[in-house]
């Protein structure tokens, strides 16, 4: 996988970041955004996957291991290797950690909904984890750090108000391929780097199987579509298939709602978010 | 002369706190025998003000501005603020103060309103580009985006400037190999324009973040040959000091007399023709 990553970055050099510089900027900005909001500690969910691992390693660089709390929140069907991988990252970084088994509350709820689809269950689990992180945030006086990368934000491959919720998200401007590159650079354990990405909602699930395309393919497409602003004709000339272009552009459009706050129906002259415009960092 | 660039981190929208920070940096500069201290763009207010722009706008006669101007007794101070004009227009302005008095105010001419920038929504556009005399020689001010138009350093050089002060708020983005994309463009631009105009350029960029946007610092001083004399660290607060020899302006212009050879009449003639053609095209389309 590491050599596969190197091959990918050679084939698509435009996806390669200056890793030391990117880590330097992300670490400095993460530290500043958290500290000026009045916090010294951060808390984040650790799934055993590469995204939350990278967020963890960045947080440790920014705040030191004593100010980072990693929370593992497995469900009874979560794969055992996910937990092992998360534990390896915890012992490697030396951060404080805790494990919260979410099976009792999830099962209690779905007892009355036996026919719920796995999508509904997965979303419920993601939101359950979010409420735990926000409660622990208050408990520890620690801000919640996000783990959603740019690829999944654009594709809408995440749960609204679930894994997408956080105070600061250091990964939101990194394509999945770039998450892999920075993870390798920053020293995320090999077992995490090399396994297939999975939301781990059911057995043998992988993101790429569920999405129907590989992250490398979609990252290259997203780069040409968004960063280079190529037209559809130009994308076809570049060799991207019509079904992939269609599927991805539809996903981006259809999931725009996940990237925005709820709509406010306008009545006043200064509506929150419309013509009442301030940065979050107001006065910070 | 010794110049100082205060590469610092203002607090968004907190005028009082930023004023105190300015006083601290002025003290630090005095201890370092700085004779001219340059702050970044909008140093008194922070950058992405959005609706805060209306709250932090100040008249040049306001208490805050007067207090800072009064501190220019023993060194010249150049700082940025939201200027509230008498006709209630807000400008992205930079003020040059010396001996306790205002010497010059430049209102930003080119307000970036594209991509991540939204200045045109809040600020009025400056309409004047002038060089002005100081105790060190003729100077000009260009605020950040102003410097991305080749006409502006050209005009200041033609107007006699020997030094251009460029207070900026340049964000880190498009990370290519080795450097922030906008950063490498900046240095190339500064070096070219300094050499073409035979003048010094002082580029003072801020650090810190605003809603996830990092300003990279990397303030720099470029001499009239287009060589970088000094550069501040990336992402860190720093008072960048350098001793510069203004006689290098003379020597560089003797060596490469581009300004002497510049044909102003040709430029004006051609610009007039181009402008006329554009007006005519507008009439018929």
Coordinates of C-alpha atoms in Angstrom, one line a residue:
Chain A
X1 CA 0.0 0.0 0.0
X2 CA 2.8 2.4 0.8
X3 CA 4.5 1.6 -2.5
X4 CA 1.0 1.8 -4.1
X5 CA 0.7 5.3 -2.6
X6 CA 4.0 6.3 -4.0
X7 CA 3.0 5.0 -7.4
X8 CA -0.2 6.9 -7.2
X9 CA 1.5 10.2 -6.3
X10 CA 3.9 9.6 -9.2
X11 CA 1.0 9.0 -11.6
X12 CA -0.9 12.0 -10.2
X13 CA 1.8 14.4 -8.9
X14 CA -0.7 17.2 -8.7
X15 CA -2.3 15.4 -5.7
X16 CA 1.0 15.3 -3.8
X17 CA 1.4 17.9 -1.1
X18 CA 4.6 19.3 0.3
X19 CA 4.1 17.1 3.4
X20 CA 6.3 18.9 5.9
X21 CA 4.8 22.2 5.0
X22 CA 1.3 21.0 5.1
X23 CA 1.8 19.4 8.5
X24 CA 3.5 22.6 9.7
X25 CA 0.5 24.7 8.6
X26 CA -2.2 22.4 9.8
X27 CA -0.5 21.9 13.2
X28 CA 0.0 25.7 13.7
X29 CA -3.6 26.5 12.7
X30 CA -5.1 23.7 14.7
X31 CA -3.3 24.9 17.8
X32 CA -4.2 28.5 17.3
X33 CA -7.9 27.9 16.5
X34 CA -8.4 25.8 19.6
X35 CA -6.4 27.9 22.0
X36 CA -7.9 31.2 21.0
X37 CA -11.3 29.7 21.7
X38 CA -10.1 29.3 25.3
X39 CA -9.2 25.6 25.2
X40 CA -6.0 23.7 25.8
X41 CA -7.3 20.2 25.3
X42 CA -9.0 18.3 22.5
X43 CA -11.0 15.2 22.2
X44 CA -11.6 13.0 19.2
X45 CA -13.2 9.7 18.2
X46 CA -10.7 7.1 17.0
X47 CA -12.1 4.4 14.8
X48 CA -9.0 2.6 13.8
X49 CA -9.1 4.1 10.4
X50 CA -6.7 6.4 8.7
X51 CA -8.6 9.7 8.9
X52 CA -9.1 9.7 12.7
X53 CA -5.5 8.5 13.1
X54 CA -4.2 11.5 11.1
X55 CA -6.3 13.8 13.2
X56 CA -4.9 12.2 16.3
X57 CA -1.3 12.5 15.2
X58 CA -1.8 16.2 14.2
X59 CA -3.5 16.9 17.5
X60 CA -0.6 15.3 19.4
X61 CA 1.9 17.5 17.5
X62 CA -0.2 20.6 18.2
X63 CA -1.1 20.1 21.9
X64 CA 1.2 17.3 23.2
X65 CA 0.0 13.9 24.2
X66 CA -1.2 15.0 27.6
X67 CA -3.8 17.3 26.1
X68 CA -5.4 14.9 23.7
X69 CA -8.1 12.4 24.6
X70 CA -8.9 9.6 22.1
X71 CA -12.3 7.9 22.4
X72 CA -13.0 4.5 20.9
X73 CA -16.7 3.9 20.5
X74 CA -17.2 0.4 19.0
X75 CA -20.5 -1.3 18.3
X76 CA -20.7 -5.0 18.8
X77 CA -20.4 -5.7 15.1
X78 CA -17.4 -3.5 14.7
X79 CA -14.4 -5.5 13.5
X80 CA -11.9 -6.5 16.2
X81 CA -9.0 -5.3 14.1
X82 CA -10.4 -1.7 14.1
X83 CA -10.1 -1.6 17.9
X84 CA -6.6 -3.2 17.8
X85 CA -5.5 -0.6 15.2
X86 CA -6.9 2.2 17.3
X87 CA -5.2 0.9 20.4
X88 CA -1.9 0.7 18.5
X89 CA -2.2 4.4 17.6
X90 CA -3.1 5.2 21.2
X91 CA 0.0 3.4 22.6
X92 CA 2.2 4.8 19.9
X93 CA 1.2 8.4 20.7
X94 CA 0.8 7.8 24.5
X95 CA -2.5 9.8 24.7
X96 CA -5.2 9.4 27.3
X97 CA -8.0 7.2 25.9
X98 CA -11.3 5.7 26.9
X99 CA -13.5 3.1 25.3
X100 CA -17.3 3.5 25.2
X101 CA -19.2 0.5 23.9
X102 CA -22.3 2.0 22.1
X103 CA -24.1 -1.3 21.7
X104 CA -26.5 -1.0 24.6
X105 CA -28.0 2.3 23.6
X106 CA -28.0 1.5 19.9
X107 CA -29.7 -1.9 20.5
X108 CA -32.2 -0.4 23.0
X109 CA -33.3 2.1 20.3
X110 CA -33.6 -0.4 17.4
X111 CA -35.4 -3.0 19.6
X112 CA -38.5 -1.0 18.5
X113 CA -37.4 -0.7 14.9
X114 CA -36.4 -4.2 14.0
X115 CA -36.7 -3.5 10.2
X116 CA -34.3 -0.6 10.2
X117 CA -31.8 -0.6 7.3
X118 CA -28.1 -0.8 7.9
X119 CA -27.9 2.8 6.6
X120 CA -30.2 4.0 9.3
X121 CA -28.3 2.0 11.9
X122 CA -25.0 3.3 10.6
X123 CA -26.3 6.9 10.8
X124 CA -27.6 6.4 14.3
X125 CA -24.3 5.0 15.4
X126 CA -22.5 8.0 13.9
X127 CA -24.8 10.4 15.8
X128 CA -24.5 8.4 19.0
X129 CA -20.8 8.8 18.8
X130 CA -21.2 12.5 18.2
X131 CA -23.3 13.0 21.4
X132 CA -20.7 11.1 23.4
X133 CA -17.8 13.2 22.0
X134 CA -19.7 16.4 22.8
X135 CA -20.6 15.2 26.3
X136 CA -16.9 14.3 26.9
X137 CA -16.0 17.7 25.5
X138 CA -17.9 19.4 28.3
X139 CA -16.5 16.8 30.8
X140 CA -12.9 17.3 29.9
X141 CA -13.0 20.9 28.8
X142 CA -11.7 19.8 25.5
X143 CA -12.8 20.8 22.0
X144 CA -14.0 18.2 19.5
X145 CA -11.6 17.7 16.6
X146 CA -13.0 16.5 13.3
X147 CA -12.0 13.7 11.1
X148 CA -13.8 14.2 7.8
X149 CA -11.6 14.6 4.7
X150 CA -12.3 16.7 1.7
X151 CA -13.2 13.7 -0.5
X152 CA -15.9 12.5 1.8
X153 CA -17.2 16.0 2.4
X154 CA -17.6 16.6 -1.3
X155 CA -19.2 13.2 -1.9
X156 CA -21.4 13.5 1.1
X157 CA -20.1 10.2 2.3
X158 CA -20.8 10.8 6.0
X159 CA -23.6 11.4 8.5
X160 CA -25.0 14.9 8.9
X161 CA -24.6 15.9 12.5
X162 CA -22.8 12.6 13.1
X163 CA -19.1 12.2 12.1
X164 CA -19.3 15.5 10.3
X165 CA -19.8 17.4 13.5
X166 CA -16.8 19.0 15.2
X167 CA -15.4 22.3 16.3
X168 CA -12.3 22.3 14.1
X169 CA -11.6 19.9 11.3
X170 CA -7.9 19.7 10.3
X171 CA -8.7 17.2 7.4
X172 CA -11.5 19.0 5.6
X173 CA -9.2 20.4 2.9
X174 CA -7.3 17.2 2.2
X175 CA -8.3 14.6 -0.4
X176 CA -8.2 11.0 0.8
X177 CA -5.0 10.4 -1.2
X178 CA -3.5 13.4 0.6
X179 CA -4.7 12.0 4.0
X180 CA -2.7 8.9 3.1
X181 CA 0.3 10.8 2.1
X182 CA 0.4 12.9 5.3
X183 CA -0.4 9.9 7.5
X184 CA 2.6 8.1 6.1
X185 CA 4.8 11.2 6.6
X186 CA 3.6 11.8 10.2
X187 CA 4.1 8.2 11.2
X188 CA 0.7 6.6 11.5
X189 CA 1.2 2.8 12.2
X190 CA 1.6 0.6 9.1
X191 CA -1.5 -1.6 9.8
X192 CA -3.7 1.6 9.6
X193 CA -2.0 2.9 6.5
X194 CA -2.3 -0.4 4.6
X195 CA -5.9 -1.5 5.2
X196 CA -8.8 -0.8 3.0
X197 CA -10.9 2.2 4.2
X198 CA -14.2 1.2 5.8
X199 CA -17.0 2.8 7.7
X200 CA -17.1 -0.5 9.5
X201 CA -20.9 -0.5 9.7
X202 CA -21.2 -4.1 8.6
X203 CA -18.9 -7.0 8.0
X204 CA -16.5 -6.8 5.1
X205 CA -17.8 -3.3 4.2
X206 CA -15.3 -1.1 2.4
X207 CA -15.8 2.5 1.3
X208 CA -14.6 1.8 -2.2
X209 CA -16.9 -1.2 -2.7
X210 CA -19.9 0.8 -1.4
X211 CA -19.1 3.9 -3.4
X212 CA -18.3 1.9 -6.6
X213 CA -15.0 3.7 -7.4
X214 CA -11.6 4.0 -5.8
X215 CA -10.5 7.0 -3.8
X216 CA -7.6 7.5 -6.1
X217 CA -9.8 7.7 -9.2
X218 CA -12.3 10.0 -7.5
X219 CA -9.6 12.2 -6.1
X220 CA -8.1 12.7 -9.5
X221 CA -11.5 13.5 -10.9
X222 CA -12.3 15.9 -8.1
X223 CA -9.0 17.7 -8.6
X224 CA -9.7 18.2 -12.3
X225 CA -13.3 19.1 -11.8
X226 CA -12.9 21.5 -8.8
X227 CA -9.4 22.7 -8.6
X228 CA -8.8 22.9 -12.3
X229 CA -12.4 23.7 -13.2
X230 CA -12.4 21.5 -16.3
X231 CA -15.6 21.2 -18.3
X232 CA -17.3 17.8 -18.8
X233 CA -15.9 17.6 -22.4
X234 CA -12.4 18.2 -21.1
X235 CA -12.8 15.6 -18.3
X236 CA -13.8 13.0 -20.9
X237 CA -10.7 14.0 -23.0
X238 CA -8.7 13.4 -19.8
X239 CA -9.9 9.9 -19.8
X240 CA -12.5 10.0 -17.0
X241 CA -15.5 7.8 -17.8
X242 CA -18.9 9.3 -18.3
X243 CA -20.6 7.2 -15.6
X244 CA -17.9 8.2 -13.0
X245 CA -18.3 11.9 -13.9
X246 CA -22.1 11.7 -13.7
X247 CA -22.1 9.8 -10.4
X248 CA -19.6 12.1 -8.7
X249 CA -21.1 15.4 -9.9
X250 CA -24.6 14.1 -8.8
X251 CA -23.2 13.2 -5.4
X252 CA -21.6 16.6 -4.9
X253 CA -24.8 18.4 -5.8
X254 CA -27.2 16.2 -4.0
X255 CA -25.2 16.3 -0.7
X256 CA -24.7 20.1 -0.6
X257 CA -27.2 20.2 2.3
X258 CA -24.8 18.2 4.4
X259 CA -22.2 20.9 4.1
X260 CA -24.4 23.7 5.1
X261 CA -26.3 24.9 8.3
X262 CA -30.1 24.4 8.2
X263 CA -32.0 26.9 6.0
X264 CA -33.4 29.9 7.8
X265 CA -36.6 31.4 6.3
X266 CA -35.9 35.0 5.8
X267 CA -38.1 37.6 7.6
X268 CA -35.7 40.3 9.0
X269 CA -33.2 42.6 7.5
X270 CA -30.3 40.8 9.1
X271 CA -30.7 37.1 9.0
X272 CA -28.2 34.9 10.7
X273 CA -25.8 33.6 8.0
X274 CA -27.3 35.7 5.2
X275 CA -26.8 39.3 6.0
X276 CA -25.6 38.9 9.6
X277 CA -22.1 37.9 8.6
X278 CA -19.3 37.3 11.1
X279 CA -16.5 34.8 11.3
X280 CA -16.6 32.3 14.0
X281 CA -13.3 33.8 15.3
X282 CA -15.1 37.1 16.1
X283 CA -13.1 38.8 18.8
X284 CA -10.7 35.8 19.2
Chain B
X1 CA 18.6 53.5 8.0
X2 CA 17.2 50.7 10.1
X3 CA 13.7 49.4 9.1
X4 CA 11.6 47.1 11.1
X5 CA 8.6 44.9 10.0
X6 CA 6.2 43.9 12.8
X7 CA 5.1 40.5 11.6
X8 CA 2.4 39.9 14.2
X9 CA -0.9 38.4 15.0
X10 CA -3.8 40.8 15.4
X11 CA -7.0 39.8 17.1
X12 CA -10.1 39.9 14.9
X13 CA -12.2 43.0 15.5
X14 CA -10.6 43.9 18.9
X15 CA -9.4 47.4 18.3
X16 CA -8.3 48.1 21.9
X17 CA -6.3 44.9 22.2
X18 CA -4.7 45.5 18.8
X19 CA -3.8 49.1 19.8
X20 CA -2.0 47.7 22.9
X21 CA -0.2 45.2 20.7
X22 CA 0.9 48.0 18.5
X23 CA 2.3 49.9 21.4
X24 CA 4.2 46.8 22.5
X25 CA 5.8 46.3 19.1
X26 CA 6.7 50.0 18.9
X27 CA 8.5 49.6 22.2
X28 CA 10.3 46.5 20.9
X29 CA 11.2 48.4 17.7
X30 CA 12.6 51.3 19.7
X31 CA 14.8 49.0 21.7
X32 CA 16.1 47.7 18.4
X33 CA 16.9 51.3 17.2
X34 CA 14.3 50.9 14.4
X35 CA 13.7 54.2 12.6
X36 CA 10.8 53.1 10.4
X37 CA 8.3 50.5 11.6
X38 CA 5.9 48.9 9.2
X39 CA 2.8 46.9 10.4
X40 CA 0.7 44.5 8.2
X41 CA -2.5 45.5 6.3
X42 CA -5.4 46.2 8.7
X43 CA -3.1 45.7 11.6
X44 CA -5.4 47.5 14.0
X45 CA -8.5 45.3 13.2
X46 CA -7.6 41.9 11.6
X47 CA -8.6 40.9 8.1
X48 CA -11.8 39.0 7.5
X49 CA -14.0 41.5 9.3
X50 CA -17.2 41.0 7.3
X51 CA -20.0 42.9 9.2
X52 CA -17.4 43.9 11.9
X53 CA -16.1 46.4 9.3
X54 CA -18.9 48.8 10.3
X55 CA -18.0 48.6 14.0
X56 CA -14.2 49.0 13.7
X57 CA -14.2 51.9 11.2
X58 CA -12.4 55.0 12.7
X59 CA -11.9 58.5 11.5
X60 CA -8.3 59.7 11.2
X61 CA -9.1 62.1 14.0
X62 CA -10.4 59.4 16.4
X63 CA -8.9 58.7 19.8
X64 CA -7.3 55.4 18.8
X65 CA -5.7 56.7 15.6
X66 CA -4.5 59.9 17.3
X67 CA -2.9 57.8 20.1
X68 CA -0.9 55.8 17.7
X69 CA 0.1 58.8 15.6
X70 CA 1.4 60.4 18.7
X71 CA 3.8 57.5 19.2
X72 CA 5.7 58.4 16.1
X73 CA 7.9 61.0 17.9
X74 CA 11.1 59.0 17.8
X75 CA 10.4 56.6 14.9
X76 CA 8.2 56.6 11.9
X77 CA 5.2 54.2 12.1
X78 CA 3.1 52.8 9.3
X79 CA -0.1 50.9 10.3
X80 CA -3.3 49.7 8.8
X81 CA -6.9 50.3 9.9
X82 CA -10.5 50.7 8.6
X83 CA -10.8 54.3 7.8
X84 CA -14.3 55.9 8.2
X85 CA -14.5 58.9 5.9
X86 CA -16.5 62.0 6.6
X87 CA -19.0 60.8 4.0
X88 CA -19.3 57.5 5.8
X89 CA -17.4 55.4 3.4
X90 CA -15.1 52.7 4.8
X91 CA -11.7 52.3 3.4
X92 CA -8.9 49.7 3.8
X93 CA -6.3 52.3 4.7
X94 CA -2.6 52.5 5.7
X95 CA -1.3 55.6 7.5
X96 CA 2.3 56.9 7.6
X97 CA 3.0 58.8 10.8
X98 CA 6.2 60.7 11.7
X99 CA 7.1 63.2 14.4
X100 CA 3.7 62.9 15.9
X101 CA 1.9 63.8 12.7
X102 CA 0.1 62.1 9.8
X103 CA 2.3 62.3 6.8
X104 CA 0.2 60.2 4.3
X105 CA -2.8 57.9 4.1
X106 CA -3.2 55.4 1.3
X107 CA -6.6 53.9 0.6
X108 CA -6.4 50.5 -1.0
X109 CA -7.1 50.8 -4.7
X110 CA -7.6 47.2 -5.7
X111 CA -10.0 45.4 -3.4
X112 CA -9.9 41.7 -4.1
X113 CA -13.5 40.4 -4.4
X114 CA -13.1 36.9 -5.8
X115 CA -12.4 33.4 -4.5
X116 CA -11.9 33.7 -0.8
X117 CA -11.9 37.5 -0.8
X118 CA -14.8 39.8 -0.3
X119 CA -13.3 43.3 0.3
X120 CA -15.4 45.0 -2.4
X121 CA -18.6 44.2 -0.4
X122 CA -17.5 46.4 2.5
X123 CA -14.8 48.8 1.4
X124 CA -14.9 51.8 -0.8
X125 CA -12.2 51.9 -3.5
X126 CA -9.3 54.2 -3.1
X127 CA -8.8 56.6 -6.1
X128 CA -5.4 58.0 -5.6
X129 CA -1.8 56.7 -6.0
X130 CA 0.8 59.1 -4.8
X131 CA 4.4 59.0 -3.6
X132 CA 5.1 61.2 -0.6
X133 CA 8.2 62.8 1.0
X134 CA 9.5 61.4 4.3
X135 CA 12.6 62.1 6.4
X136 CA 14.2 59.1 4.6
X137 CA 13.2 60.0 1.1
X138 CA 10.3 59.7 -1.3
X139 CA 8.0 56.7 -0.5
X140 CA 4.8 55.0 -1.7
X141 CA 2.4 52.6 -0.1
X142 CA 0.6 49.7 -1.9
X143 CA -1.7 47.5 0.2
X144 CA -1.5 43.8 -0.6
X145 CA -3.6 43.3 -3.8
X146 CA -2.5 46.8 -5.0
X147 CA 0.9 45.2 -5.6
X148 CA -0.6 42.5 -7.9
X149 CA -1.2 45.1 -10.6
X150 CA 1.9 46.1 -12.6
X151 CA 0.5 49.6 -13.1
X152 CA 0.8 50.5 -9.4
X153 CA 4.5 50.1 -8.6
X154 CA 5.1 51.5 -12.1
X155 CA 3.2 54.7 -11.2
X156 CA 4.9 55.0 -7.8
X157 CA 8.3 54.6 -9.4
X158 CA 7.4 57.3 -12.0
X159 CA 6.2 59.5 -9.2
X160 CA 9.6 59.4 -7.6
X161 CA 9.3 56.7 -4.9
X162 CA 12.6 55.2 -3.7
X163 CA 10.8 52.8 -1.4
X164 CA 7.5 51.1 -1.6
X165 CA 5.8 49.8 1.6
X166 CA 3.6 46.8 1.1
X167 CA 1.5 45.9 4.2
X168 CA -0.3 42.6 3.4
X169 CA -2.6 39.9 4.7
X170 CA -1.6 37.0 2.4
X171 CA -3.1 33.6 3.2
X172 CA -1.4 30.2 2.9
X173 CA -3.1 28.2 0.1
X174 CA -2.3 26.0 -2.8
X175 CA 0.7 24.1 -1.3
X176 CA 2.9 23.1 -4.2
X177 CA 6.4 21.8 -3.6
X178 CA 8.5 23.7 -1.1
X179 CA 6.4 26.8 -0.7
X180 CA 3.0 28.2 -0.3
X181 CA 1.8 29.0 -3.8
X182 CA 0.9 32.6 -3.2
X183 CA 4.2 33.0 -1.3
X184 CA 6.5 32.1 -4.2
X185 CA 4.5 34.4 -6.4
X186 CA 4.9 37.2 -4.0
X187 CA 8.6 37.0 -3.8
X188 CA 9.0 36.8 -7.6
X189 CA 6.7 39.9 -7.9
X190 CA 8.6 41.9 -5.2
X191 CA 12.0 41.1 -6.7
X192 CA 10.9 42.0 -10.2
X193 CA 9.2 45.2 -9.3
X194 CA 12.1 46.3 -7.1
X195 CA 14.6 45.7 -9.9
X196 CA 12.4 47.3 -12.6
X197 CA 11.7 50.4 -10.5
X198 CA 15.2 50.6 -8.9
X199 CA 13.7 50.9 -5.5
X200 CA 13.4 49.2 -2.1
X201 CA 10.3 47.2 -1.3
X202 CA 9.2 46.3 2.3
X203 CA 6.7 43.5 2.4
X204 CA 5.1 43.1 5.8
X205 CA 2.7 40.1 6.1
X206 CA 0.8 39.0 9.2
X207 CA 0.7 35.6 10.8
X208 CA -2.1 33.9 12.7
X209 CA -5.4 32.3 11.6
X210 CA -8.9 33.5 11.0
X211 CA -11.6 30.8 10.7
X212 CA -9.1 28.2 9.6
X213 CA -7.2 30.5 7.1
X214 CA -3.5 30.8 8.0
X215 CA -1.5 33.9 7.1
X216 CA 2.0 32.8 6.5
X217 CA 4.2 35.7 7.4
X218 CA 7.4 35.5 5.5
X219 CA 7.8 39.3 5.5
X220 CA 10.7 40.4 3.3
X221 CA 12.9 43.3 2.3
X222 CA 14.1 43.6 -1.3
X223 CA 16.7 46.0 -2.5
X224 CA 16.8 48.0 -5.8
X225 CA 18.7 45.2 -7.5
X226 CA 15.9 42.8 -6.8
X227 CA 17.7 40.9 -4.2
X228 CA 16.1 39.8 -1.0
X229 CA 18.0 41.4 1.9
X230 CA 16.0 39.8 4.7
X231 CA 13.1 37.4 5.2
X232 CA 11.1 36.7 8.3
X233 CA 10.1 33.2 9.5
X234 CA 7.0 31.4 8.3
X235 CA 3.9 31.4 10.6
X236 CA 5.7 32.9 13.5
X237 CA 5.6 36.4 15.1
X238 CA 8.8 38.3 14.5
X239 CA 10.2 41.8 14.4
X240 CA 12.3 41.7 11.2
X241 CA 15.0 44.4 11.3
X242 CA 17.5 45.3 8.6
X243 CA 19.9 48.1 7.9
X244 CA 19.4 49.4 4.4
X245 CA 21.5 51.8 2.4
X246 CA 19.3 54.2 0.5
X247 CA 22.2 55.1 -1.7
X248 CA 21.7 51.7 -3.4
X249 CA 18.8 53.4 -5.2
X250 CA 21.3 55.7 -6.9
X251 CA 23.8 53.0 -7.7
X252 CA 21.2 50.6 -9.1
X253 CA 19.8 53.3 -11.3
X254 CA 23.2 54.3 -12.6
X255 CA 23.9 50.7 -13.4
X256 CA 20.5 50.0 -15.0
X257 CA 18.8 53.3 -16.0
X258 CA 15.4 51.9 -16.7
X259 CA 13.6 54.8 -15.1
X260 CA 15.6 57.3 -17.1
X261 CA 14.7 55.5 -20.3
X262 CA 11.1 55.1 -19.6
X263 CA 9.0 56.8 -22.2
X264 CA 6.1 58.3 -20.3
X265 CA 4.6 60.0 -23.3
X266 CA 4.5 56.7 -25.2
X267 CA 2.8 55.0 -22.3
X268 CA 0.2 57.8 -21.9
X269 CA -0.4 58.0 -25.7
X270 CA -1.0 54.2 -26.0
X271 CA -3.1 54.1 -22.9
X272 CA -5.2 56.9 -24.1
X273 CA -5.7 55.1 -27.4
X274 CA -6.6 51.9 -25.7
X275 CA -9.0 53.6 -23.4
X276 CA -10.7 55.4 -26.4
X277 CA -11.0 52.1 -28.2
X278 CA -12.6 50.5 -25.2
X279 CA -15.1 53.3 -24.9
X280 CA -16.0 53.0 -28.5
X281 CA -16.5 49.3 -28.2
X282 CA -18.7 49.7 -25.3
X283 CA -20.9 52.1 -27.3
X284 CA -21.5 49.6 -30.0
X285 CA -22.0 46.4 -28.0

